[in-house]
Short mmCIF file of C-alpha atoms and ligand atoms in Angstrom, two decimals:
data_model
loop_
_atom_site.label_atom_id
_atom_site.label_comp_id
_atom_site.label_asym_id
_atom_site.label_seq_id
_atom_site.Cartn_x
_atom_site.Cartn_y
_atom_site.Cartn_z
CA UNK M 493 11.96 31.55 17.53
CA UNK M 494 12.03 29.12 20.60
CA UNK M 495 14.71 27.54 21.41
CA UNK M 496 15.16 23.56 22.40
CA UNK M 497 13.26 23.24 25.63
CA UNK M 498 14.05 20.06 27.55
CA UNK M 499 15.72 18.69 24.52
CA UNK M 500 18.51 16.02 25.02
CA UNK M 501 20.88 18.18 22.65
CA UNK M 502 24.53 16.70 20.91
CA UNK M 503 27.80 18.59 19.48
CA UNK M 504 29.01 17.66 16.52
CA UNK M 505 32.42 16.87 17.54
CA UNK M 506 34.96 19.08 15.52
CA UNK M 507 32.97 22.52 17.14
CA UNK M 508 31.13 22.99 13.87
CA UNK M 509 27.96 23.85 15.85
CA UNK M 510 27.50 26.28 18.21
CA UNK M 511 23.81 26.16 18.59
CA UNK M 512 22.43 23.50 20.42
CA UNK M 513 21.13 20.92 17.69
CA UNK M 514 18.91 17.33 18.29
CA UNK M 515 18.59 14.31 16.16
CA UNK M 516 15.41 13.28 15.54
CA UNK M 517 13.84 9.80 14.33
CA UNK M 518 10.61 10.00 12.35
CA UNK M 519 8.09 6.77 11.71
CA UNK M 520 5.22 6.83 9.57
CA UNK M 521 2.77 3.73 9.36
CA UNK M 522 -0.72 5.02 9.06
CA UNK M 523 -1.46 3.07 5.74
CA UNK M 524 0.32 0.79 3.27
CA UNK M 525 3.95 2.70 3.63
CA UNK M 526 6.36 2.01 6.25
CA UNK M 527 8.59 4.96 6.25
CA UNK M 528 11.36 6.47 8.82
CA UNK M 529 13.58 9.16 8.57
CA UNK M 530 16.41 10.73 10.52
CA UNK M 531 16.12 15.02 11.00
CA UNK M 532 18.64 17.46 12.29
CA UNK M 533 16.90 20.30 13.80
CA UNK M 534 19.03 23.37 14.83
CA UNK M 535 15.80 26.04 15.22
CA UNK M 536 12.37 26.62 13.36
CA UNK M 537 14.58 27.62 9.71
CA UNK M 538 16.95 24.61 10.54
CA UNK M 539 15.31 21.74 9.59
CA UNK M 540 17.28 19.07 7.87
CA UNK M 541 16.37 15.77 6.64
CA UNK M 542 19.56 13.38 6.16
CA UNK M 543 18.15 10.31 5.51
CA UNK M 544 14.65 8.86 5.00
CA UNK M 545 13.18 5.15 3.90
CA UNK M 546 9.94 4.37 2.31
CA UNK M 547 8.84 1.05 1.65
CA UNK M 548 5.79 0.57 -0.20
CA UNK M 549 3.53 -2.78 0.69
CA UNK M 550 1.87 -2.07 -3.11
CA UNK M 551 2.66 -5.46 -3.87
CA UNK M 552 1.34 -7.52 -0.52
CA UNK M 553 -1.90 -5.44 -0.94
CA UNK M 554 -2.08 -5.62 -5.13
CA UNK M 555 -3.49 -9.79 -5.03
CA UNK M 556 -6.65 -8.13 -2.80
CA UNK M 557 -7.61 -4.96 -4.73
CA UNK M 558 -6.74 -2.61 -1.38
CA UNK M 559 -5.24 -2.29 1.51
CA UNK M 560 -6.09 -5.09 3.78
CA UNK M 561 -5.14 -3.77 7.27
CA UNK M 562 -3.93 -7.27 8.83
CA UNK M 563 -1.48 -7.28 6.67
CA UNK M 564 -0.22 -3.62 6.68
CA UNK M 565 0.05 -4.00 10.37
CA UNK M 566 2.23 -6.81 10.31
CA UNK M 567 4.18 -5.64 7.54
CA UNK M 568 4.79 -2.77 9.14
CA UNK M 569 5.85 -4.69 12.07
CA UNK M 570 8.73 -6.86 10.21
CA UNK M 571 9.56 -3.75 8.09
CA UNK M 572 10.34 -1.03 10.90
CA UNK M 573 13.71 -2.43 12.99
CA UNK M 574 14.88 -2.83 9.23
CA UNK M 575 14.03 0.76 8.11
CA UNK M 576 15.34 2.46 11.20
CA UNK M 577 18.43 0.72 11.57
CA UNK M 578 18.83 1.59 7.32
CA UNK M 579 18.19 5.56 7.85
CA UNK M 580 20.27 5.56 11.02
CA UNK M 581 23.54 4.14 9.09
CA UNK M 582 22.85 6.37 5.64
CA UNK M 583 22.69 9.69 8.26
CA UNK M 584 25.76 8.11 10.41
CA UNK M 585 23.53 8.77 13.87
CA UNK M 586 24.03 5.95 16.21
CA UNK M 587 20.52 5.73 17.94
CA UNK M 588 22.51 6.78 21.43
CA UNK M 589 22.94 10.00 19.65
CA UNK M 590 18.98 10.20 18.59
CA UNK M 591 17.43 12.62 21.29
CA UNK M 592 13.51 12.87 19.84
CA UNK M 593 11.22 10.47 17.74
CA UNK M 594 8.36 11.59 16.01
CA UNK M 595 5.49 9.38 14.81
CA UNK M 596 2.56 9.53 13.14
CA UNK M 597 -0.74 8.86 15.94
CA UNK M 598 -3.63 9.39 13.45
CA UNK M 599 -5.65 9.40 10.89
CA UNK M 600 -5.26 6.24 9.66
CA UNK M 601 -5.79 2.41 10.23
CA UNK M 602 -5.65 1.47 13.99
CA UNK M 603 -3.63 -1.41 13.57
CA UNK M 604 -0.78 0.25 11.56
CA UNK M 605 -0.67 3.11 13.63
CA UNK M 606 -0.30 0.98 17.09
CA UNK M 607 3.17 -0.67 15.43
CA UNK M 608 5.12 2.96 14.65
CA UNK M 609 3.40 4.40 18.30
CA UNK M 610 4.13 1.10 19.95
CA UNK M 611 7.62 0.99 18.74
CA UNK M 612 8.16 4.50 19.39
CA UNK M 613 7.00 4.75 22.91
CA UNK M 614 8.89 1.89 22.84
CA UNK M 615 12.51 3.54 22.12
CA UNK M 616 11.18 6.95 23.94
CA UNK M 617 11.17 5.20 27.07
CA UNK M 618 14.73 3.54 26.89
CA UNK M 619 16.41 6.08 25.75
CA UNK M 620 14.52 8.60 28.19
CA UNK M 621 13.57 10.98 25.49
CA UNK M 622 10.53 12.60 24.44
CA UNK M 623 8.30 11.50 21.41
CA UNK M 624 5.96 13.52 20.03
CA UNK M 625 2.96 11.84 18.20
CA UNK M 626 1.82 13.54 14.46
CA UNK M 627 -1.28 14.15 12.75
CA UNK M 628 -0.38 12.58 9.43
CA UNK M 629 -2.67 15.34 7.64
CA UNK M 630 -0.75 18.20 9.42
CA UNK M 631 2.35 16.22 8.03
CA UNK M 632 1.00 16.70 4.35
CA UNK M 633 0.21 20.36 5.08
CA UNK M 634 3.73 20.75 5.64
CA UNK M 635 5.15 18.86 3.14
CA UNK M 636 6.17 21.79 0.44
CA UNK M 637 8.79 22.65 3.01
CA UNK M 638 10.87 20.13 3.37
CA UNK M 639 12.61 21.64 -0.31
CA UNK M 640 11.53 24.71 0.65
CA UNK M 641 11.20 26.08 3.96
CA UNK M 642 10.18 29.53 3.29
CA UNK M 643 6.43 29.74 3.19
CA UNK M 644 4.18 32.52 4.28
CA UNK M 645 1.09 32.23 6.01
CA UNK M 646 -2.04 31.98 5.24
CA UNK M 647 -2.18 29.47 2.40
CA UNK M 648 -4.64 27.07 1.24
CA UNK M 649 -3.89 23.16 0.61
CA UNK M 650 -4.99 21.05 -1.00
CA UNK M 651 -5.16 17.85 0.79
CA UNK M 652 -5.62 14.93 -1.71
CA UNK M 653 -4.90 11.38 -1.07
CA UNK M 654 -5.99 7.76 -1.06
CA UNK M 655 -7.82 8.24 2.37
CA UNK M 656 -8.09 12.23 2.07
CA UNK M 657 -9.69 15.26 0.13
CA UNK M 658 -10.11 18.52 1.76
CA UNK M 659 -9.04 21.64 1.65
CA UNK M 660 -7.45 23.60 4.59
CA UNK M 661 -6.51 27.00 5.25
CA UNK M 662 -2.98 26.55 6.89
CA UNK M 663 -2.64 29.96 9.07
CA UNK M 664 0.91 28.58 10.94
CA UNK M 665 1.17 25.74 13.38
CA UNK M 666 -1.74 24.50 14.66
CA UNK M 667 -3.83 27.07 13.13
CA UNK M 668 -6.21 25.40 10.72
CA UNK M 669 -9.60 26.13 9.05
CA UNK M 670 -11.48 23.62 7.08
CA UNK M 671 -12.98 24.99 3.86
CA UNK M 672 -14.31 21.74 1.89
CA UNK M 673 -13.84 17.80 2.67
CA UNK M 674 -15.01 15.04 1.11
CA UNK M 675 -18.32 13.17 2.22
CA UNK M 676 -17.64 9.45 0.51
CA UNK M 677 -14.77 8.52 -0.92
CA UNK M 678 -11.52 10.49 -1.35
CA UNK M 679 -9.68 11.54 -4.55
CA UNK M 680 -7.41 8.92 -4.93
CA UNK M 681 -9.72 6.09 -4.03
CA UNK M 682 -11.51 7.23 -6.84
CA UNK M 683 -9.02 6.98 -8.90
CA UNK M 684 -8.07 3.59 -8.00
CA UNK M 685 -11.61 2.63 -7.72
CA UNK M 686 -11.93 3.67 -11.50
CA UNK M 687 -8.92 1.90 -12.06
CA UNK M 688 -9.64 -0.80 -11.22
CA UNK M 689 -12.97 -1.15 -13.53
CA UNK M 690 -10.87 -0.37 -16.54
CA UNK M 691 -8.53 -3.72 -15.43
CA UNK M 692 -5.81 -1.45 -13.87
CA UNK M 693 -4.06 -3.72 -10.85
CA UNK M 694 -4.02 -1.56 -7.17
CA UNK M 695 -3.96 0.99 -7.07
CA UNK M 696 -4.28 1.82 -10.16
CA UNK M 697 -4.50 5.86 -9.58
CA UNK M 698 -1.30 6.64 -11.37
CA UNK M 699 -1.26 3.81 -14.14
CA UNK M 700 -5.08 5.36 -15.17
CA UNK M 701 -3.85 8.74 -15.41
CA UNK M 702 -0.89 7.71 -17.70
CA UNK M 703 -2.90 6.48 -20.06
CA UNK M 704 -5.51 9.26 -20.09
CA UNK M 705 -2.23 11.71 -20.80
CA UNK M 706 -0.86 10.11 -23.89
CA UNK M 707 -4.42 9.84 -25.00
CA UNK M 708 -5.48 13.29 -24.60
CA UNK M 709 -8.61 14.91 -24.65
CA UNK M 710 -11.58 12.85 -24.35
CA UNK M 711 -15.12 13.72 -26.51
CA UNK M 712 -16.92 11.30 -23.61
CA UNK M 713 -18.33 13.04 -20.46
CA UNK M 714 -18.71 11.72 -17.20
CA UNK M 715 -21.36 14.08 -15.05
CA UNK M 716 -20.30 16.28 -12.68
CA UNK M 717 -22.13 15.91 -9.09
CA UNK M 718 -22.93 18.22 -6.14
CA UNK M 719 -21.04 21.20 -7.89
CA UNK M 720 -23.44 23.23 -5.71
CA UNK M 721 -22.80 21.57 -1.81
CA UNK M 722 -19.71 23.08 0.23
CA UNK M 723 -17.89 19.42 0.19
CA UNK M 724 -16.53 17.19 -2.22
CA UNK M 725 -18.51 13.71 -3.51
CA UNK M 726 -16.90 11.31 -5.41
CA UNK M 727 -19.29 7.63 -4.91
CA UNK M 728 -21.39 8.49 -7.31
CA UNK M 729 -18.45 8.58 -10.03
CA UNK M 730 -18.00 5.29 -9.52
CA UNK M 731 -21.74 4.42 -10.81
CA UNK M 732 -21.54 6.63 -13.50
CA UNK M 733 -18.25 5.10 -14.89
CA UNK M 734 -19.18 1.66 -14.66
CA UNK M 735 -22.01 2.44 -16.86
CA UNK M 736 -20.28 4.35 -19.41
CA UNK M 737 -17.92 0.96 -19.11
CA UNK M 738 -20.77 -1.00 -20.37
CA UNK M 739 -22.05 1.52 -22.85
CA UNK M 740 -18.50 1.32 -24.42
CA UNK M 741 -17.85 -2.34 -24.48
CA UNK M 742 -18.11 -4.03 -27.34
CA UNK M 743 -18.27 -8.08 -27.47
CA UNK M 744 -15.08 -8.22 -26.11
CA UNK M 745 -15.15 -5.87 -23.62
CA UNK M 746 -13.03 -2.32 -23.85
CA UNK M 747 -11.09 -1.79 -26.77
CA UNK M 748 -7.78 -0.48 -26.47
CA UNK M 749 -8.88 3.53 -27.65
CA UNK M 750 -12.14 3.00 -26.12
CA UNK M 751 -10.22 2.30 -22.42
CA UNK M 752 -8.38 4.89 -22.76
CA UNK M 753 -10.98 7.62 -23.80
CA UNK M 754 -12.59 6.31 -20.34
CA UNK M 755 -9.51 6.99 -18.56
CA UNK M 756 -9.30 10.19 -19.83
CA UNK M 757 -12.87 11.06 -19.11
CA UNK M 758 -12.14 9.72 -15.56
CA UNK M 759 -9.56 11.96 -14.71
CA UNK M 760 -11.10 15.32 -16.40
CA UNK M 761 -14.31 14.50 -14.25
CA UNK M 762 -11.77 13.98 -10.91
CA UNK M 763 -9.88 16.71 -11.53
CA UNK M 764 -12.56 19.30 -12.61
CA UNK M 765 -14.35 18.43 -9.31
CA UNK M 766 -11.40 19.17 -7.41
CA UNK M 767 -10.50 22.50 -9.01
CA UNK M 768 -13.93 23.28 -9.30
CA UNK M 769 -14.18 23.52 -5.16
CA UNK M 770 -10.63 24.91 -4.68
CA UNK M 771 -11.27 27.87 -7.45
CA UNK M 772 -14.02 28.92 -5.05
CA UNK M 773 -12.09 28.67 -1.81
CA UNK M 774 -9.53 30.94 -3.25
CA UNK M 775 -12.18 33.33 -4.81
CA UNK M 776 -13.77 33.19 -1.11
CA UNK M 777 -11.06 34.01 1.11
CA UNK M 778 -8.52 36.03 -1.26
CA UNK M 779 -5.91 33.30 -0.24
CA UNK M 780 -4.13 32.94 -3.86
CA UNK M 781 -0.79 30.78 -2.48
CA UNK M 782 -1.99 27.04 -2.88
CA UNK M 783 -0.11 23.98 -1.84
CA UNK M 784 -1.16 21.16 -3.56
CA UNK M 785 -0.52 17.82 -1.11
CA UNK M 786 -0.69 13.87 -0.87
CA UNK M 787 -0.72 11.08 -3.08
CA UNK M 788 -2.79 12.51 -6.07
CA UNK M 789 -0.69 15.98 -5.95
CA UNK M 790 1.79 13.65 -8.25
CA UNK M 791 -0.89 13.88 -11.18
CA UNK M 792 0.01 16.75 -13.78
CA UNK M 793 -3.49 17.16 -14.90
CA UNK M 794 -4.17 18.42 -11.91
CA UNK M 795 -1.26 20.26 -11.20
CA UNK M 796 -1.78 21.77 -14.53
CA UNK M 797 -5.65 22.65 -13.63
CA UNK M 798 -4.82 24.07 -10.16
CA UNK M 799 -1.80 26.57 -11.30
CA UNK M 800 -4.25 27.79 -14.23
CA UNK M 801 -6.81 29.24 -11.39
CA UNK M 802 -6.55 33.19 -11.86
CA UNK M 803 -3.74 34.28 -10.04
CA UNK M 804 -2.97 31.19 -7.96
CA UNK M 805 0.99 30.77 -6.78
CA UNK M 806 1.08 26.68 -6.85
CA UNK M 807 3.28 24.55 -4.96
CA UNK M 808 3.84 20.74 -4.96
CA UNK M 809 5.97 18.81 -3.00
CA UNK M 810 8.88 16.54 -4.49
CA UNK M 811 7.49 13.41 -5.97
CA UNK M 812 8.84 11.57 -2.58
CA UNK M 813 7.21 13.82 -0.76
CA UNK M 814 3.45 13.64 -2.56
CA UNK M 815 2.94 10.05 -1.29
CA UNK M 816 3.11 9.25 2.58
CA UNK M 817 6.52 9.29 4.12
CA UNK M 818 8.37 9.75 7.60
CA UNK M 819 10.07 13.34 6.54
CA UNK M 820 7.04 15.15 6.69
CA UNK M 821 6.21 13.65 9.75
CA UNK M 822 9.51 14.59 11.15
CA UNK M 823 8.89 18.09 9.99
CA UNK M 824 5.95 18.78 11.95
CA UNK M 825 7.49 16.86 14.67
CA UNK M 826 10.35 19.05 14.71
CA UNK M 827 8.02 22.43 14.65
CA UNK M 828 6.27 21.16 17.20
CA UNK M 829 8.92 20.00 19.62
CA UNK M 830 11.05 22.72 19.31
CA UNK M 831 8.32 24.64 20.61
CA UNK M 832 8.20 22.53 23.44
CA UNK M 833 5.98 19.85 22.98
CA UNK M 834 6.06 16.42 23.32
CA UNK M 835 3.15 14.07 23.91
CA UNK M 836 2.43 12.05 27.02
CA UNK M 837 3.00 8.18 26.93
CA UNK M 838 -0.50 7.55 27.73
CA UNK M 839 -1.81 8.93 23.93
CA UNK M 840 -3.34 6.15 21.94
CA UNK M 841 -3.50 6.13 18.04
CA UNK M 842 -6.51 7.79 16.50
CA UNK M 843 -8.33 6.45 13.57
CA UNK M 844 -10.38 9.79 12.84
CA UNK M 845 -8.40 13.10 13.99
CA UNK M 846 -9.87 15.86 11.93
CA UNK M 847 -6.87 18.55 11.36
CA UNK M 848 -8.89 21.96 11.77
CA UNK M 849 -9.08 20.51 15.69
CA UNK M 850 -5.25 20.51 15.95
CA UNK M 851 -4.34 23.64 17.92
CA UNK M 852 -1.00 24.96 18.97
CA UNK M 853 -0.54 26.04 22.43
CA UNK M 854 0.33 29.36 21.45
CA UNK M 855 -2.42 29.98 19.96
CA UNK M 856 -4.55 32.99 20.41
O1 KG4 C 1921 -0.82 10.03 0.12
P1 KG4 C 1921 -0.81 8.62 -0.38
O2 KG4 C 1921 0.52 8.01 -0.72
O3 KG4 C 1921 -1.44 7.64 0.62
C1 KG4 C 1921 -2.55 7.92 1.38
O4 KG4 C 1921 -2.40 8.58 2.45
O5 KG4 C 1921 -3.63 7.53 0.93
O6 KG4 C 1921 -1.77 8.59 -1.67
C2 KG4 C 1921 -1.95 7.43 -2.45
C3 KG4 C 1921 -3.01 7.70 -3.52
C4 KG4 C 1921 -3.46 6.42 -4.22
O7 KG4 C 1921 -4.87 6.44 -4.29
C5 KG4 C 1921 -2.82 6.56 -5.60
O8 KG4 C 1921 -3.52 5.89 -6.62
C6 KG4 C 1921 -2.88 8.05 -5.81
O9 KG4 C 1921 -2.49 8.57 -4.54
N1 KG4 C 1921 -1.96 8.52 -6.87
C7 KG4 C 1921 -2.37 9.09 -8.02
C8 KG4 C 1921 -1.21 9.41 -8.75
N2 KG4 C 1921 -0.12 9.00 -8.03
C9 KG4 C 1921 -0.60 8.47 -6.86
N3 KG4 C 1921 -3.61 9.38 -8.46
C10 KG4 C 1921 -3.70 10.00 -9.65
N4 KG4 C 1921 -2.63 10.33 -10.42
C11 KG4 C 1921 -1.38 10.05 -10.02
N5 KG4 C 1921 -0.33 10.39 -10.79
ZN1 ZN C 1922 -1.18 10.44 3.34
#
């Protein structure tokens, strides 16, 4: 283990600590959540999180059927001062006492990402203190560990969320290989996309897949496409439901049983598609420890289909911790800045930043 670099490090007055510890702030604004969290980081197994926001912009975003960037950004803008200055009181830091800030620089929506850098940068500069600036996907990858720090390497995870499906092979920091991602559309968009056909306000995902569990099994089929190609494909779902829509409406459009037979034919189709790829990726490579990650990780069909692959050890982060948020961000942060790194004031956000192109500096 390295130890704290350049670090600005505080005492906790009363000589509890004899190690050298650092307070670190942690902003996340790549989509619809603003999120911030406060981190105590003592080494590599000393991670803490003692206090962490999320506020969802669900409801600005609902009235438009997605997420209409504009918005988020200046949501995110208003939200922020109000979210730090919350997480710094419920950890008792005073931001003098803060002495790293991580924050998420990409993927994501340009304009979101610019507030949390901007403000960042921002407070990094001030307070003379170095910010280091996240790949939100590395965040996810990472995200099992913030209950549960003790993972081995390699594992596979499964990355699925409303902007993301892929599958990576996580070999430590900065050590990633890219087994499967999706060409169109992402997992949970098409869950929300099919949501939002069966009447199902945004986004929809996790209202759809409550109804397809208390209705079960469904005897309707959706069909499965390009089983055969390395990637995932989920655009042509959408067709295929909003026909079987119109096959199954009667004069007054869905009935009640009807809907949720769709639903439930919806979600087997999602989720066998998903599974489908993974199963292979873990027959391939021998890699049976699976984290499953992001948004859509929350759905216990899938969590059900994914720890029934032969032999597969499955974890899932805490439902906080499935959907974006600043902690994860923080975690990565923390990994990667108590190895020494922190990122230079000129980086600018990045809309696209595929994970497997993260590297560590360290590595061989
Ligand atoms: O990771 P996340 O919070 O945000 C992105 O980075 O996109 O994921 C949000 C996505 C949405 O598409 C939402 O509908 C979906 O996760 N989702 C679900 C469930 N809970 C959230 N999809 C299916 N089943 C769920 N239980
Ligand atoms: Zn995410």
């Amino acid at each position: 283990m390295q130890m704290l670099g350049s670090l600005p490090t505080n005492h906790k007055q009363g000589g509890h600590f004899h190690r050298p510890s650092v307070y670190m702030l942690a902003l996340e604004t790549s989509c619809d959540e603003s999120a911030a969290a406060v981190l105590h980081l003592r080494g590599e197994n000393d991670i803490s999180v003692i206090a962490e926001e999320i506020s969802s912009q669900a409801a600005v975003h609902e009235a438009y059927g997605g997420v209409v960037p504009e918005l988020a950004s200046r949501e995110h803008l208003r939200n922020l001062p109000y979210l730090v200055d919350s997480v710094l009181r419920s950890a008792s830091v005073r931001l003098a006492d803060i002495g790293a800030i991580a924050v998420t620089r990409g993927p994501g929506l340009v304009g979101c990402l610019l507030v949390g850098l901007g403000f960042a940068k921002g407070l990094a500069l001030a307070k003379n203190i170095p910010f280091l600036g996240v790949n939100h996907i590395e965040g996810h990858l990472f995200s099992c560990m913030l209950e549960d720090p003790a993972q081995s390497f390699p594992f596979l995870a499964l990355v699925v969320s409303g902007g993301h499906t892929e599958v990576v092979e996580v070999r430590g920091l900065g050590r990633y290989k890219l087994h499967a991602r999706t060409s169109d559309d992402a997992a949970g968009e098409a869950f929300d996309k099919s949501a939002h056909l069966l009447g199902f306000p945004y986004p929809g995902g996790a209202a759809l897949a409550a109804l397809a569990d208390s209705f079960g099994p469904s005897s309707l089929k959706l069909p499965r496409v390009m089983r055969e190609a390395p990637g995932f494909s989920f655009s042509g779902l959408k067709t295929a439901i909003a026909l079987k829509i119109k096959e199954e409406s009667g004069s007054h459009g869905l009935s009640g049983d009807r809907r949720a037979a769709v639903a439930s034919a919806v979600q087997e189709a999602i989720v066998d598609a998903l599974v489908f790829k993974l199963a292979k990726v873990v027959q391939e490579t021998g890699i049976r420890s699976v984290a499953l990650v992001g948004g859509v990780s929350a759905n216990r069909a899938l969590q059900k289909a994914v720890a029934s692959i032969p032999g597969v050890r499955m974890r899932v982060p805490s439902a906080l911790h499935c959907t974006d948020n600043a902690a994860m961000i923080g975690y990565v942060g923390a990994l990667r800045s108590l190895r020494g790194e922190k990122t230079d004031f000129s980086a600018s956000a990045l809309s696209r930043w595929p994970v497997e192109n993260m590297v560590f500096k360290d590595e061989t």
